[in-house]
CSV table of N, CA and C in Angstrom, one decimal:
chain,number,residue,atom,x,y,z
Q,11,MET,N,104.2,89.9,100.5
Q,11,MET,CA,105.2,88.8,100.3
Q,11,MET,C,105.5,88.7,98.8
Q,12,LYS,N,106.7,88.4,98.6
Q,12,LYS,CA,107.1,88.1,97.2
Q,12,LYS,C,107.7,86.7,97.2
Q,13,ILE,N,107.2,85.9,96.3
Q,13,ILE,CA,107.7,84.6,96.1
Q,13,ILE,C,108.3,84.5,94.8
Q,14,PHE,N,109.4,83.8,94.7
Q,14,PHE,CA,110.1,83.7,93.4
Q,14,PHE,C,110.9,82.4,93.3
Q,15,SER,N,111.1,81.9,92.1
Q,15,SER,CA,111.9,80.7,91.9
Q,15,SER,C,113.4,81.0,92.2
Q,16,ALA,N,114.1,79.9,92.3
Q,16,ALA,CA,115.5,80.0,92.5
Q,16,ALA,C,116.2,80.6,91.2
Q,17,GLY,N,115.5,80.5,90.1
Q,17,GLY,CA,116.0,81.0,88.9
Q,17,GLY,C,115.1,80.4,87.7
Q,18,ALA,N,115.6,80.7,86.5
Q,18,ALA,CA,114.8,80.1,85.4
Q,18,ALA,C,115.0,78.6,85.3
Q,19,GLY,N,114.1,78.0,84.4
Q,19,GLY,CA,114.2,76.6,84.2
Q,19,GLY,C,112.9,75.9,84.4
Q,20,PRO,N,112.9,74.6,84.2
Q,20,PRO,CA,111.6,73.9,84.3
Q,20,PRO,C,111.2,73.8,85.7
Q,21,ILE,N,109.9,73.5,86.0
Q,21,ILE,CA,109.4,73.3,87.3
Q,21,ILE,C,109.9,71.9,87.7
Q,22,PRO,N,110.2,71.9,89.1
Q,22,PRO,CA,110.7,70.5,89.6
Q,22,PRO,C,109.8,69.4,89.2
Q,23,THR,N,110.4,68.2,88.9
Q,23,THR,CA,109.7,67.1,88.4
Q,23,THR,C,108.5,66.7,89.2
Q,24,ALA,N,108.5,66.7,90.5
Q,24,ALA,CA,107.4,66.4,91.4
Q,24,ALA,C,106.2,67.3,91.1
Q,25,ALA,N,106.4,68.5,90.7
Q,25,ALA,CA,105.3,69.4,90.5
Q,25,ALA,C,104.7,69.3,89.0
Q,26,ARG,N,105.2,68.5,88.2
Q,26,ARG,CA,104.8,68.4,86.8
Q,26,ARG,C,103.6,67.6,86.6
Q,27,HIS,N,103.1,66.9,87.5
Q,27,HIS,CA,102.0,66.0,87.3
Q,27,HIS,C,100.8,66.5,88.1
Q,28,GLY,N,99.7,66.8,87.4
Q,28,GLY,CA,98.5,67.2,88.1
Q,28,GLY,C,97.7,65.9,88.4
Q,29,LYS,N,96.5,66.1,89.0
Q,29,LYS,CA,95.6,65.0,89.2
Q,29,LYS,C,94.9,64.5,88.0
Q,30,GLY,N,95.1,63.3,87.5
Q,30,GLY,CA,94.4,62.9,86.3
Q,30,GLY,C,95.0,63.5,85.1
Q,31,ASN,N,94.3,63.4,84.0
Q,31,ASN,CA,94.8,63.9,82.7
Q,31,ASN,C,94.5,65.4,82.6
Q,32,THR,N,95.5,66.2,82.7
Q,32,THR,CA,95.3,67.6,82.6
Q,32,THR,C,95.9,68.2,81.4
Q,33,HIS,N,95.6,67.6,80.2
Q,33,HIS,CA,96.0,68.2,79.0
Q,33,HIS,C,95.2,69.5,78.7
Q,34,MET,N,95.9,70.5,78.6
Q,34,MET,CA,95.2,71.8,78.4
Q,34,MET,C,95.7,72.5,77.1
Q,35,GLU,N,94.8,73.2,76.6
Q,35,GLU,CA,95.1,74.1,75.4
Q,35,GLU,C,95.4,75.5,76.0
Q,36,TYR,N,96.1,76.3,75.4
Q,36,TYR,CA,96.3,77.7,75.8
Q,36,TYR,C,96.3,78.6,74.6
Q,37,ARG,N,95.9,79.9,74.9
Q,37,ARG,CA,95.9,80.9,73.9
Q,37,ARG,C,96.1,82.3,74.5
Q,38,PHE,N,96.7,83.2,73.8
Q,38,PHE,CA,96.8,84.6,74.3
Q,38,PHE,C,95.4,85.2,74.1
Q,39,ALA,N,95.1,86.0,75.2
Q,39,ALA,CA,93.8,86.7,75.2
Q,39,ALA,C,93.7,87.8,74.1
Q,40,THR,N,92.6,88.1,73.6
Q,40,THR,CA,92.3,89.1,72.6
Q,40,THR,C,91.3,90.1,73.2
Q,41,GLU,N,90.9,91.1,72.4
Q,41,GLU,CA,89.9,92.0,72.8
Q,41,GLU,C,88.6,91.4,73.0
Q,42,SER,N,88.3,90.3,72.4
Q,42,SER,CA,87.0,89.6,72.6
Q,42,SER,C,87.0,88.8,73.9
Q,43,ASP,N,88.1,88.7,74.6
Q,43,ASP,CA,88.1,88.1,76.0
Q,43,ASP,C,88.0,89.0,77.1
Q,44,LEU,N,87.9,90.3,76.9
Q,44,LEU,CA,87.9,91.3,77.9
Q,44,LEU,C,86.8,91.0,79.0
Q,45,ASP,N,85.6,90.7,78.5
Q,45,ASP,CA,84.5,90.4,79.5
Q,45,ASP,C,84.8,89.3,80.4
Q,46,LEU,N,85.3,88.2,79.8
Q,46,LEU,CA,85.7,87.1,80.6
Q,46,LEU,C,86.8,87.4,81.6
Q,47,LEU,N,87.8,88.1,81.1
Q,47,LEU,CA,88.9,88.4,82.0
Q,47,LEU,C,88.5,89.4,83.1
Q,48,ALA,N,87.6,90.3,82.8
Q,48,ALA,CA,87.1,91.2,83.9
Q,48,ALA,C,86.3,90.4,84.9
Q,49,ASP,N,85.4,89.5,84.4
Q,49,ASP,CA,84.7,88.6,85.3
Q,49,ASP,C,85.6,87.9,86.2
Q,50,TRP,N,86.6,87.2,85.7
Q,50,TRP,CA,87.6,86.5,86.4
Q,50,TRP,C,88.3,87.4,87.4
Q,51,ASP,N,88.7,88.6,87.0
Q,51,ASP,CA,89.3,89.5,87.9
Q,51,ASP,C,88.5,89.8,89.1
Q,52,LEU,N,87.2,90.1,88.8
Q,52,LEU,CA,86.2,90.3,89.9
Q,52,LEU,C,86.1,89.2,90.9
Q,53,GLN,N,86.1,87.9,90.3
Q,53,GLN,CA,86.0,86.7,91.1
Q,53,GLN,C,87.3,86.6,92.0
Q,54,LEU,N,88.4,86.9,91.4
Q,54,LEU,CA,89.7,86.9,92.1
Q,54,LEU,C,89.7,87.9,93.2
Q,55,ILE,N,89.3,89.1,93.0
Q,55,ILE,CA,89.2,90.2,94.0
Q,55,ILE,C,88.3,89.7,95.2
Q,56,ARG,N,87.2,89.1,94.9
Q,56,ARG,CA,86.3,88.6,95.9
Q,56,ARG,C,86.9,87.4,96.7
Q,57,LYS,N,87.6,86.5,95.9
Q,57,LYS,CA,88.2,85.4,96.6
Q,57,LYS,C,89.3,85.8,97.6
Q,58,GLN,N,90.0,86.8,97.2
Q,58,GLN,CA,91.1,87.3,98.1
Q,58,GLN,C,90.6,88.3,99.2
Q,59,GLY,N,89.3,88.6,99.2
Q,59,GLY,CA,88.7,89.5,100.2
Q,59,GLY,C,89.2,90.9,100.1
Q,60,GLN,N,89.6,91.3,98.9
Q,60,GLN,CA,90.1,92.7,98.8
Q,60,GLN,C,89.0,93.7,98.9
Q,61,GLU,N,89.4,94.9,99.4
Q,61,GLU,CA,88.4,95.9,99.5
Q,61,GLU,C,88.6,96.8,98.2
Q,62,ASN,N,88.0,96.3,97.2
Q,62,ASN,CA,88.2,97.0,95.9
Q,62,ASN,C,86.8,97.4,95.4
Q,63,THR,N,86.5,98.6,95.2
Q,63,THR,CA,85.2,99.1,94.8
Q,63,THR,C,85.0,99.3,93.3
Q,64,MET,N,86.0,98.7,92.5
Q,64,MET,CA,85.8,98.8,91.0
Q,64,MET,C,84.7,98.1,90.6
Q,65,THR,N,84.0,98.6,89.6
Q,65,THR,CA,82.8,97.9,88.9
Q,65,THR,C,83.3,97.1,87.9
Q,66,PHE,N,82.4,96.3,87.3
Q,66,PHE,CA,82.8,95.4,86.1
Q,66,PHE,C,83.3,96.3,85.0
Q,67,PRO,N,82.6,97.3,84.6
Q,67,PRO,CA,83.2,98.2,83.5
Q,67,PRO,C,84.6,98.8,83.8
Q,68,ASP,N,84.8,99.1,85.1
Q,68,ASP,CA,86.1,99.6,85.5
Q,68,ASP,C,87.2,98.5,85.4
Q,69,LEU,N,86.8,97.3,85.8
Q,69,LEU,CA,87.8,96.2,85.7
Q,69,LEU,C,88.0,95.9,84.2
Q,70,ARG,N,87.1,95.9,83.4
Q,70,ARG,CA,87.2,95.7,82.0
Q,70,ARG,C,88.2,96.7,81.3
Q,71,ASP,N,87.9,98.0,81.7
Q,71,ASP,CA,88.8,99.1,81.2
Q,71,ASP,C,90.2,98.9,81.7
Q,72,ARG,N,90.4,98.6,83.0
Q,72,ARG,CA,91.7,98.4,83.5
Q,72,ARG,C,92.4,97.2,82.8
Q,73,MET,N,91.7,96.1,82.6
Q,73,MET,CA,92.3,95.0,81.8
Q,73,MET,C,92.7,95.4,80.4
Q,74,ARG,N,91.9,96.1,79.8
Q,74,ARG,CA,92.2,96.7,78.4
Q,74,ARG,C,93.5,97.5,78.5
Q,75,GLU,N,93.5,98.5,79.4
Q,75,GLU,CA,94.7,99.3,79.5
Q,75,GLU,C,96.0,98.5,79.8
Q,76,CYS,N,95.9,97.5,80.7
Q,76,CYS,CA,97.0,96.7,81.0
Q,76,CYS,C,97.5,95.9,79.8
Q,77,LEU,N,96.6,95.4,79.0
Q,77,LEU,CA,97.0,94.6,77.8
Q,77,LEU,C,97.5,95.5,76.7
Q,78,ASP,N,97.0,96.7,76.7
Q,78,ASP,CA,97.5,97.7,75.7
Q,78,ASP,C,98.9,98.2,76.0
Q,79,ARG,N,99.2,98.2,77.3
Q,79,ARG,CA,100.5,98.7,77.7
Q,79,ARG,C,101.6,97.6,77.6
Q,80,ASP,N,101.7,96.9,78.7
Q,80,ASP,CA,102.8,95.9,78.8
Q,80,ASP,C,102.4,94.6,79.4
Q,81,CYS,N,101.1,94.3,79.6
Q,81,CYS,CA,100.7,93.0,80.1
Q,81,CYS,C,100.3,92.1,79.0
Q,82,LYS,N,100.4,90.8,79.3
Q,82,LYS,CA,99.9,89.8,78.4
Q,82,LYS,C,99.0,88.8,79.3
Q,83,ALA,N,98.0,88.3,78.6
Q,83,ALA,CA,97.1,87.4,79.3
Q,83,ALA,C,97.1,86.1,78.5
Q,84,VAL,N,97.1,85.0,79.2
Q,84,VAL,CA,97.0,83.6,78.6
Q,84,VAL,C,95.8,83.0,79.2
Q,85,ILE,N,94.9,82.4,78.3
Q,85,ILE,CA,93.7,81.7,78.8
Q,85,ILE,C,94.0,80.3,78.5
Q,86,PHE,N,93.6,79.5,79.5
Q,86,PHE,CA,93.8,78.0,79.5
Q,86,PHE,C,92.4,77.4,79.4
Q,87,GLU,N,92.4,76.4,78.5
Q,87,GLU,CA,91.1,75.7,78.2
Q,87,GLU,C,91.3,74.2,78.5
Q,88,TYR,N,90.4,73.6,79.1
Q,88,TYR,CA,90.4,72.2,79.5
Q,88,TYR,C,89.1,71.6,79.0
Q,89,GLY,N,89.1,70.6,78.2
Q,89,GLY,CA,87.9,70.0,77.7
Q,89,GLY,C,87.0,71.0,76.9
Q,90,GLY,N,87.6,71.9,76.2
Q,90,GLY,CA,86.9,72.9,75.4
Q,90,GLY,C,86.3,74.1,76.2
Q,91,GLU,N,86.6,74.1,77.5
Q,91,GLU,CA,86.0,75.1,78.4
Q,91,GLU,C,87.2,76.0,79.0
Q,92,ALA,N,87.0,77.3,78.9
Q,92,ALA,CA,88.0,78.2,79.5
Q,92,ALA,C,88.0,78.0,81.0
Q,93,VAL,N,89.1,77.7,81.7
Q,93,VAL,CA,89.1,77.3,83.1
Q,93,VAL,C,90.1,78.2,83.9
Q,94,ALA,N,91.0,78.9,83.3
Q,94,ALA,CA,92.0,79.6,84.0
Q,94,ALA,C,92.6,80.7,83.1
Q,95,TYR,N,93.2,81.7,83.8
Q,95,TYR,CA,94.0,82.7,83.1
Q,95,TYR,C,95.2,83.0,83.9
Q,96,ALA,N,96.2,83.5,83.2
Q,96,ALA,CA,97.4,84.1,83.9
Q,96,ALA,C,97.6,85.5,83.2
Q,97,LEU,N,97.9,86.5,84.0
Q,97,LEU,CA,98.2,87.8,83.6
Q,97,LEU,C,99.6,88.1,84.1
Q,98,TYR,N,100.5,88.6,83.1
Q,98,TYR,CA,101.9,88.8,83.5
Q,98,TYR,C,102.5,90.0,82.8
Q,99,ARG,N,103.6,90.5,83.3
Q,99,ARG,CA,104.5,91.5,82.7
Q,99,ARG,C,105.9,90.8,82.5
Q,100,GLN,N,106.5,91.1,81.5
Q,100,GLN,CA,107.8,90.6,81.2
Q,100,GLN,C,108.9,91.7,81.1
Q,101,THR,N,110.0,91.6,81.8
Q,101,THR,CA,111.1,92.5,81.6
Q,101,THR,C,112.3,91.7,81.1
Q,102,VAL,N,113.4,92.4,81.0
Q,102,VAL,CA,114.6,91.7,80.5
Q,102,VAL,C,115.1,90.6,81.6
Q,103,ALA,N,114.8,91.0,82.9
Q,103,ALA,CA,115.4,90.1,83.9
Q,103,ALA,C,114.3,89.1,84.5
Q,104,GLU,N,113.0,89.4,84.4
Q,104,GLU,CA,112.1,88.5,85.0
Q,104,GLU,C,110.7,88.6,84.3
Q,105,VAL,N,109.9,87.6,84.7
Q,105,VAL,CA,108.4,87.7,84.4
Q,105,VAL,C,107.7,87.9,85.8
Q,106,ASN,N,106.9,88.9,85.8
Q,106,ASN,CA,106.1,89.1,87.0
Q,106,ASN,C,104.7,88.7,86.8
Q,107,LEU,N,104.3,87.6,87.5
Q,107,LEU,CA,103.0,87.0,87.3
Q,107,LEU,C,102.1,87.9,88.2
Q,108,ARG,N,101.1,88.6,87.7
Q,108,ARG,CA,100.2,89.4,88.4
Q,108,ARG,C,99.0,88.6,88.9
Q,109,HIS,N,98.5,87.7,88.0
Q,109,HIS,CA,97.3,86.9,88.4
Q,109,HIS,C,97.5,85.5,87.8
Q,110,LEU,N,97.2,84.5,88.6
Q,110,LEU,CA,96.9,83.1,88.2
Q,110,LEU,C,95.6,82.8,88.8
Q,111,PHE,N,94.6,82.6,88.0
Q,111,PHE,CA,93.3,82.3,88.5
Q,111,PHE,C,92.7,81.1,87.8
Q,112,VAL,N,92.1,80.2,88.6
Q,112,VAL,CA,91.5,78.9,88.2
Q,112,VAL,C,90.0,79.1,88.7
Q,113,ILE,N,89.0,78.9,87.8
Q,113,ILE,CA,87.6,78.9,88.2
Q,113,ILE,C,87.3,77.9,89.3
Q,114,ARG,N,86.4,78.3,90.1
Q,114,ARG,CA,86.1,77.5,91.4
Q,114,ARG,C,85.9,76.0,91.1
Q,115,GLU,N,85.1,75.6,90.1
Q,115,GLU,CA,84.8,74.2,89.9
Q,115,GLU,C,86.0,73.4,89.4
Q,116,HIS,N,87.1,74.1,89.0
Q,116,HIS,CA,88.2,73.4,88.5
Q,116,HIS,C,89.4,73.4,89.5
Q,117,ARG,N,89.2,74.0,90.6
Q,117,ARG,CA,90.3,74.1,91.5
Q,117,ARG,C,90.6,72.8,92.2
Q,118,ARG,N,91.9,72.6,92.6
Q,118,ARG,CA,92.4,71.4,93.3
Q,118,ARG,C,92.3,70.2,92.4
Q,119,LYS,N,92.4,70.4,91.1
Q,119,LYS,CA,92.5,69.3,90.1
Q,119,LYS,C,93.8,69.3,89.3
Q,120,GLY,N,94.7,70.1,89.7
Q,120,GLY,CA,96.0,70.1,89.0
Q,120,GLY,C,96.0,71.2,87.8
Q,121,ILE,N,95.0,72.0,87.6
Q,121,ILE,CA,94.9,72.9,86.6
Q,121,ILE,C,96.0,74.0,86.8
Q,122,GLY,N,96.1,74.6,88.0
Q,122,GLY,CA,97.0,75.6,88.3
Q,122,GLY,C,98.5,75.2,88.0
Q,123,ARG,N,98.8,74.0,88.5
Q,123,ARG,CA,100.1,73.4,88.3
Q,123,ARG,C,100.4,73.3,86.8
Q,124,LYS,N,99.4,72.7,86.1
Q,124,LYS,CA,99.6,72.5,84.6
Q,124,LYS,C,99.7,73.9,83.9
Q,125,ALA,N,99.0,74.9,84.4
Q,125,ALA,CA,99.1,76.2,83.8
Q,125,ALA,C,100.5,76.7,83.9
Q,126,VAL,N,101.1,76.6,85.1
Q,126,VAL,CA,102.4,77.1,85.4
Q,126,VAL,C,103.4,76.4,84.5
Q,127,GLU,N,103.2,75.1,84.4
Q,127,GLU,CA,104.1,74.2,83.6
Q,127,GLU,C,104.0,74.7,82.1
Q,128,VAL,N,102.9,75.0,81.6
Q,128,VAL,CA,102.7,75.4,80.2
Q,128,VAL,C,103.5,76.8,80.1
Q,129,LEU,N,103.2,77.7,81.0
Q,129,LEU,CA,103.8,79.0,80.9
Q,129,LEU,C,105.4,78.9,80.9
Q,130,ARG,N,105.9,78.1,81.8
Q,130,ARG,CA,107.3,78.0,82.0
Q,130,ARG,C,107.9,77.2,80.7
Q,131,ASP,N,107.2,76.2,80.2
Q,131,ASP,CA,107.8,75.4,79.1
Q,131,ASP,C,107.5,76.0,77.8
Q,132,ARG,N,106.4,76.7,77.5
Q,132,ARG,CA,106.0,77.1,76.2
Q,132,ARG,C,105.8,78.6,76.0
Q,133,VAL,N,105.6,79.3,77.0
Q,133,VAL,CA,105.3,80.7,76.8
Q,133,VAL,C,106.4,81.7,77.3
Q,134,TRP,N,106.9,81.5,78.4
Q,134,TRP,CA,108.0,82.4,79.0
Q,134,TRP,C,109.4,82.0,78.6
Q,135,PRO,N,110.3,83.0,78.3
Q,135,PRO,CA,111.7,82.7,78.1
Q,135,PRO,C,112.3,81.9,79.3
Q,136,ARG,N,113.1,81.0,79.0
Q,136,ARG,CA,113.7,80.1,80.0
Q,136,ARG,C,114.8,80.9,80.9
Q,137,ASN,N,115.3,82.0,80.4
Q,137,ASN,CA,116.3,82.7,81.1
Q,137,ASN,C,115.7,83.8,82.0
Q,138,ARG,N,114.6,83.7,82.3
Q,138,ARG,CA,113.9,84.8,83.2
Q,138,ARG,C,113.5,84.2,84.5
Q,139,ARG,N,113.6,84.9,85.6
Q,139,ARG,CA,113.2,84.5,86.8
Q,139,ARG,C,111.7,84.9,86.9
Q,140,LEU,N,110.9,84.0,87.6
Q,140,LEU,CA,109.4,84.3,87.8
Q,140,LEU,C,109.3,84.9,89.2
Q,141,THR,N,108.6,86.0,89.3
Q,141,THR,CA,108.2,86.6,90.6
Q,141,THR,C,106.7,86.6,90.6
Q,142,VAL,N,106.2,86.4,91.9
Q,142,VAL,CA,104.8,86.4,92.1
Q,142,VAL,C,104.6,87.1,93.4
Q,143,GLU,N,103.7,88.1,93.4
Q,143,GLU,CA,103.4,88.8,94.7
Q,143,GLU,C,102.0,88.4,95.2
Q,144,ILE,N,102.0,87.9,96.4
Q,144,ILE,CA,100.7,87.5,97.0
Q,144,ILE,C,100.7,87.9,98.5
Q,145,PRO,N,99.4,88.2,99.0
Q,145,PRO,CA,99.4,88.5,100.4
Q,145,PRO,C,99.7,87.3,101.3
Q,146,MET,N,100.4,87.5,102.4
Q,146,MET,CA,100.8,86.4,103.2
Q,146,MET,C,99.6,85.7,103.8
Q,147,GLU,N,98.4,86.4,104.0
Q,147,GLU,CA,97.3,85.8,104.5
Q,147,GLU,C,96.5,84.9,103.5
Q,148,ASN,N,97.0,84.9,102.3
Q,148,ASN,CA,96.4,84.0,101.2
Q,148,ASN,C,97.1,82.7,101.3
Q,149,LEU,N,96.9,82.0,102.4
Q,149,LEU,CA,97.6,80.7,102.7
Q,149,LEU,C,97.5,79.7,101.5
Q,150,PRO,N,96.3,79.5,101.0
Q,150,PRO,CA,96.3,78.5,99.9
Q,150,PRO,C,97.3,78.8,98.7
Q,151,SER,N,97.4,80.2,98.4
Q,151,SER,CA,98.3,80.5,97.3
Q,151,SER,C,99.8,80.3,97.8
Q,152,VAL,N,100.0,80.7,99.0
Q,152,VAL,CA,101.4,80.6,99.5
Q,152,VAL,C,101.8,79.1,99.4
Q,153,LEU,N,101.0,78.2,99.9
Q,153,LEU,CA,101.3,76.8,99.9
Q,153,LEU,C,101.4,76.3,98.5
Q,154,PHE,N,100.6,76.7,97.5
Q,154,PHE,CA,100.6,76.3,96.2
Q,154,PHE,C,102.0,76.7,95.6
Q,155,TRP,N,102.5,77.9,95.7
Q,155,TRP,CA,103.7,78.3,95.1
Q,155,TRP,C,104.9,77.6,95.8
Q,156,ARG,N,104.8,77.4,97.1
Q,156,ARG,CA,105.9,76.7,97.8
Q,156,ARG,C,105.9,75.2,97.3
Q,157,SER,N,104.8,74.6,97.0
Q,157,SER,CA,104.7,73.3,96.5
Q,157,SER,C,105.4,73.1,95.1
Q,158,LEU,N,105.4,74.2,94.4
Q,158,LEU,CA,106.1,74.2,93.1
Q,158,LEU,C,107.6,74.5,93.2
Q,159,GLY,N,108.1,74.7,94.4
Q,159,GLY,CA,109.5,74.9,94.6
Q,159,GLY,C,109.9,76.3,94.7
Q,160,TYR,N,109.0,77.2,94.8
Q,160,TYR,CA,109.3,78.6,95.0
Q,160,TYR,C,109.5,79.0,96.4
Q,161,ARG,N,110.3,80.0,96.7
Q,161,ARG,CA,110.6,80.4,98.1
Q,161,ARG,C,110.3,81.8,98.3
Q,162,ASP,N,110.0,82.1,99.6
Q,162,ASP,CA,109.7,83.5,100.0
Q,162,ASP,C,110.9,84.4,99.9
Q,163,HIS,N,110.5,85.6,99.6
Q,163,HIS,CA,111.5,86.7,99.5
Q,163,HIS,C,110.8,88.0,100.0
Q,164,ALA,N,111.4,88.6,101.0
Q,164,ALA,CA,110.8,89.8,101.7
Q,164,ALA,C,110.9,91.0,100.8
C-alpha cells in the first residue's frame, strides 16, 4: 500500500498537537550514528514481522550505503534522549519516507506526529508531496498516517 498526502503543505491543524509537551530537537545523522540507526532498523524489522535475515553489520553497511547514495536520516531527541528517526529520499516531485521509527518506550506519546510536523515544517521543501509505503497488515501505521490526513493510493 502507498499512502500519500493530498499535496505539499503543513499537517492539518488537528494533527499538530501531541500528548503533552513534545518539544523535540532534531539533527541529521552522521557516520557516528550508524550503530544507532542499524539497531533501530533491526527493531523496525522485528516490529513489522519481516522475514529479513540481515545481521547487525549487514544493516549497518546497508544504512551507510543508503546515506552515501541518496538517503538522508534525521534523528529526533526528546529530553536529551534519541527517541526516533526518519529515513527518506527526496526527488524533484516528492519525498519518499522509507522509515519513521519511534522507540518502544516513547510510542503513543505524540512523538511520531511531532516528528512528521518537524519534517514537514523545517526539513522538507514545502512544494513536494510525501509518499510513504507500508504493508496493509501494519494497521497501527495505516491508522497513524490516516490520522494525519494522508490517504491510500494503490
